[in-house]
Coordinates of C-alpha atoms and ligand atoms in Angstrom, one line a residue:
X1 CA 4.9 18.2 42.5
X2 CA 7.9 20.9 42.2
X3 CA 7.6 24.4 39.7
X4 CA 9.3 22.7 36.9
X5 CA 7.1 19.6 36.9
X6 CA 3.6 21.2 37.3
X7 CA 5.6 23.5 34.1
X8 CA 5.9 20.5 32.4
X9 CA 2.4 19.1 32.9
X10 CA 0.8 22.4 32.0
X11 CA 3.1 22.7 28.7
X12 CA 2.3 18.7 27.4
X13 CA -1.6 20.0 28.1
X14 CA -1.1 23.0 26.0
X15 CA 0.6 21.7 23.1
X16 CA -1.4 18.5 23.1
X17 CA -4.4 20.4 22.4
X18 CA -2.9 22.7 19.9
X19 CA -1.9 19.7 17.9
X20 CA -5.5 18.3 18.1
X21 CA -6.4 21.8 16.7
X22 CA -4.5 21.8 14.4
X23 CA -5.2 18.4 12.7
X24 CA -9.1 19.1 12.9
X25 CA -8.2 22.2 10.5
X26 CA -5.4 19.9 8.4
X27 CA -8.7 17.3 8.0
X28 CA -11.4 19.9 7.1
X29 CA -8.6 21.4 4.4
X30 CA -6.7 18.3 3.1
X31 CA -7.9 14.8 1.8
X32 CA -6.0 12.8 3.7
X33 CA -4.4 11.2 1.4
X34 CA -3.4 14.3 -0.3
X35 CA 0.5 15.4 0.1
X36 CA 0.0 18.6 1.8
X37 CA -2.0 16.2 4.7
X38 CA 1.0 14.3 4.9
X39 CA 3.6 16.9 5.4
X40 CA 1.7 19.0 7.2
X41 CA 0.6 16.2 9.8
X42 CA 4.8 15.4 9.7
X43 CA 5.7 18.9 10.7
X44 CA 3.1 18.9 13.5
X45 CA 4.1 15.8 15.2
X46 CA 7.9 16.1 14.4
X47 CA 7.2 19.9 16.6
X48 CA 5.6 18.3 19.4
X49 CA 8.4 15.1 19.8
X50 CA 10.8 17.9 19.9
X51 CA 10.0 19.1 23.0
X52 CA 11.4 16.2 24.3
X53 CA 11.2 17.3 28.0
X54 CA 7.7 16.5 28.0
X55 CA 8.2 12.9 26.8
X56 CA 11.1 11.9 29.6
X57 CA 10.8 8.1 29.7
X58 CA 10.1 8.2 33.9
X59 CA 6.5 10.0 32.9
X60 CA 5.7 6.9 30.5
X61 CA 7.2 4.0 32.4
X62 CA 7.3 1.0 30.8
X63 CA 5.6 -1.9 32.7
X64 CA 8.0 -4.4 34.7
X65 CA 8.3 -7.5 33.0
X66 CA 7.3 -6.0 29.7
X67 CA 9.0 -4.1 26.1
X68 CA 6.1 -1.7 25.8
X69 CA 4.3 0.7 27.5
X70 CA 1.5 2.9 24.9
X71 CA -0.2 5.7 26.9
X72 CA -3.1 7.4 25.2
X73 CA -3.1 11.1 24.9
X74 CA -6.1 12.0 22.8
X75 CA -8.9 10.7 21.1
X76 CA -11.6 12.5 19.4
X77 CA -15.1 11.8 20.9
X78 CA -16.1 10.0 17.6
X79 CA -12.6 7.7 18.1
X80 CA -10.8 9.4 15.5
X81 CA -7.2 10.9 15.9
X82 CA -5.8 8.9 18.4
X83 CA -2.5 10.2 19.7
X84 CA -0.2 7.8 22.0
X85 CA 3.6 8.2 23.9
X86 CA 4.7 4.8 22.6
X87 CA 7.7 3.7 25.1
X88 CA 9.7 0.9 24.1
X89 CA 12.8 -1.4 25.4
X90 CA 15.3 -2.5 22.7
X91 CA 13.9 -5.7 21.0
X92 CA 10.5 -4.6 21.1
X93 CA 9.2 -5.6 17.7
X94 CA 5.0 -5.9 16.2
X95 CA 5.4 -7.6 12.9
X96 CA 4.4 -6.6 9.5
X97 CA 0.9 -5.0 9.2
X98 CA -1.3 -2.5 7.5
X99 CA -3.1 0.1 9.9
X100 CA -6.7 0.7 7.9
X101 CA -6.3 4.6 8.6
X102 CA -3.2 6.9 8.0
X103 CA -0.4 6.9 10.6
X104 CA 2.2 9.2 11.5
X105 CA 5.1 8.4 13.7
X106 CA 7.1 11.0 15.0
X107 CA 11.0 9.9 17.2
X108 CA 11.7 12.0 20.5
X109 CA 14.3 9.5 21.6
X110 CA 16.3 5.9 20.5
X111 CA 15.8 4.2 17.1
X112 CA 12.7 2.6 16.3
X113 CA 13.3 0.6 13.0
X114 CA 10.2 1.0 10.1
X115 CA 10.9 -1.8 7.4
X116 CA 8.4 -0.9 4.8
X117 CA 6.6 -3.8 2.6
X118 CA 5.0 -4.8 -0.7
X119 CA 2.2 -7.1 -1.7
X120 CA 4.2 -9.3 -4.1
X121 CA 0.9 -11.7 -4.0
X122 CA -2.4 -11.9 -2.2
X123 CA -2.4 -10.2 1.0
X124 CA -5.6 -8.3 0.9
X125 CA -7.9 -10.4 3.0
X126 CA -6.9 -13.1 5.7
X127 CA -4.9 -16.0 4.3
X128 CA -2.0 -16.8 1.6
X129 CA 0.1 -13.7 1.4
X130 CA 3.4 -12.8 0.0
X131 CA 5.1 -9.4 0.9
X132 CA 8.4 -8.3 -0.4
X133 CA 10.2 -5.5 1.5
X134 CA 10.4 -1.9 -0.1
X135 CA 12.3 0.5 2.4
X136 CA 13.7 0.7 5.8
X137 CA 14.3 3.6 7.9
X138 CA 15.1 4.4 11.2
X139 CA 13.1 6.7 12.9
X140 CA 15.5 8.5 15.7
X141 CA 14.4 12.1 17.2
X142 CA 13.6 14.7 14.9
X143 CA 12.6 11.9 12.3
X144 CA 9.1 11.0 11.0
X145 CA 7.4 8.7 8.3
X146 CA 3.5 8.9 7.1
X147 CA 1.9 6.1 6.3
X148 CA -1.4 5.7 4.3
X149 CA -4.1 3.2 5.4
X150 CA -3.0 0.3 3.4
X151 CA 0.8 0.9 4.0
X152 CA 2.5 -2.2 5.7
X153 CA 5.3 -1.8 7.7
X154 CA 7.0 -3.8 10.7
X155 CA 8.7 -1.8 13.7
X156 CA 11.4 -2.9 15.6
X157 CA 13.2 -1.2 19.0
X158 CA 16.9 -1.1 18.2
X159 CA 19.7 -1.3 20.9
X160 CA 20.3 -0.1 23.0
X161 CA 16.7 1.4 23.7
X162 CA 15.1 3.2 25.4
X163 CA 13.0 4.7 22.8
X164 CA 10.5 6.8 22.9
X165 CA 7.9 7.9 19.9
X166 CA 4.8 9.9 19.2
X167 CA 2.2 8.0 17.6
X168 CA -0.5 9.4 15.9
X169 CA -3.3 7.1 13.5
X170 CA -6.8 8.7 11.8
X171 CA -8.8 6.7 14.3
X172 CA -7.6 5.6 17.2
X173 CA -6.2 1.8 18.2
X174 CA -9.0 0.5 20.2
X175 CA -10.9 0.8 16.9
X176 CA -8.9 -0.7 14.3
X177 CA -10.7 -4.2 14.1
X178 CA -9.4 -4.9 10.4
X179 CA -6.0 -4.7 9.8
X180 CA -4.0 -7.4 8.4
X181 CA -0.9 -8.8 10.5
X182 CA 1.9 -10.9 8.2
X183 CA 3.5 -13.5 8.8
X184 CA 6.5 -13.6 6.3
X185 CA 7.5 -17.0 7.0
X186 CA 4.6 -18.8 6.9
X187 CA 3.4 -16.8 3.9
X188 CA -0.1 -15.7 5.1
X189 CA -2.0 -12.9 7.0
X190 CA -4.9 -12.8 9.7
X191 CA -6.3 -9.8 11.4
X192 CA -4.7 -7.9 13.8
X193 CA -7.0 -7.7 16.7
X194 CA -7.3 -4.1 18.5
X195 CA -5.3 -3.2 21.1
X196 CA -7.7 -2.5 23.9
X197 CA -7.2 -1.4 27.4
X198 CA -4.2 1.4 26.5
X199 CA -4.2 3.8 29.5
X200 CA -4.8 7.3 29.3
X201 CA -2.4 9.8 30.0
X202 CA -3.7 12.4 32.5
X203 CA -2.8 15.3 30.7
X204 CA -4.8 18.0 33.4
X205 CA -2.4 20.6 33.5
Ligands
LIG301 FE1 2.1 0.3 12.7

């Protein structure tokens, strides 16, 4: 490992865990559905994807063969605050879904595309469900959206990738067993099962 990397490991470490910090003080002060929690939260994760030597695409490789590659970088003993490097190819897409805890999503590199949606009809429990789009926005470095628990959105990589993006949810991924994934052409919803099995980033400085 040269100066510069062991530098690098040592600074992720550091301000990793001084994000953590901070959001167990935002939590304790904020509802988190209050505005302050959201803007606050923001302005924390927009700081960190800033330093956008620490997030260099070769230290998050994306798997051969696949669009994605998630890399856990915390989660709080009780699963709560789960913070991922989310590193994407261009056409890497999830479809429209809610998240059942706030989410924050912060851009360090490449566009990743948030089309925001509206229940027009049903859409609250598995089965018939019609969503009508409210907003899009593309998240590039320095951007950020906040997204409340029953928020839907759909993300889409946008060429010509890479992208990288910090992701941060209430509780973390592995334990999200009830969101709703929609499918706008066939009209209906199901659940979104977990994502399990996300690596974790060695952040030991
Ligand atoms: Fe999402």
């Amino acid at each position: 490992m040269t100066p510069e990397q062991a530098s690098a490991r040592r600074e992720r470490s550091d301000r990793v865990h001084a994000l953590i910090t901070a959001l167990r003080a935002l939590r304790q002060q904020h509802p988190t559905d209050a505005p302050e929690f959201q803007r606050e939260v923001s302005r924390h994760l927009s700081a960190l994807a800033a330093y956008s030597s620490l997030w260099r695409l070769e230290d998050f490789p994306i798997p051969d063969g696949q669009r994605w590659g998630v890399y856990q970088l915390h989660e709080e003993a009780d699963g709560s605050l789960g913070l991922y490097a989310s590193a994407a190819r261009a056409g890497h897409a999830q479809p429209p879904h809610n998240h059942t805890t706030w989410a924050c999503i912060a851009g360090v590199s490449g566009i990743e595309r948030n089309r925001f949606y509206q229940r027009e009809e049903a859409g609250h429990r598995p089965g018939p469900a019609r969503l009508i789009r409210s907003g899009t926005q593309d998240i590039g470095a320095g951007g950020t959206c906040f997204l409340l628990a029953d928020d839907i959105h759909d993300i889409e990589v946008m060429p010509p990738g890479d992208a990288m993006h910090l992701h941060l949810y209430g509780q973390g991924l592995p334990h999200l067993h009830q969101r709703l994934r929609f499918d706008l052409a066939l009209e209906r919803c199901e659940y979104f099962p977990a994502f399990t099995g996300i690596p974790v980033f060695d952040l030991t400085p």
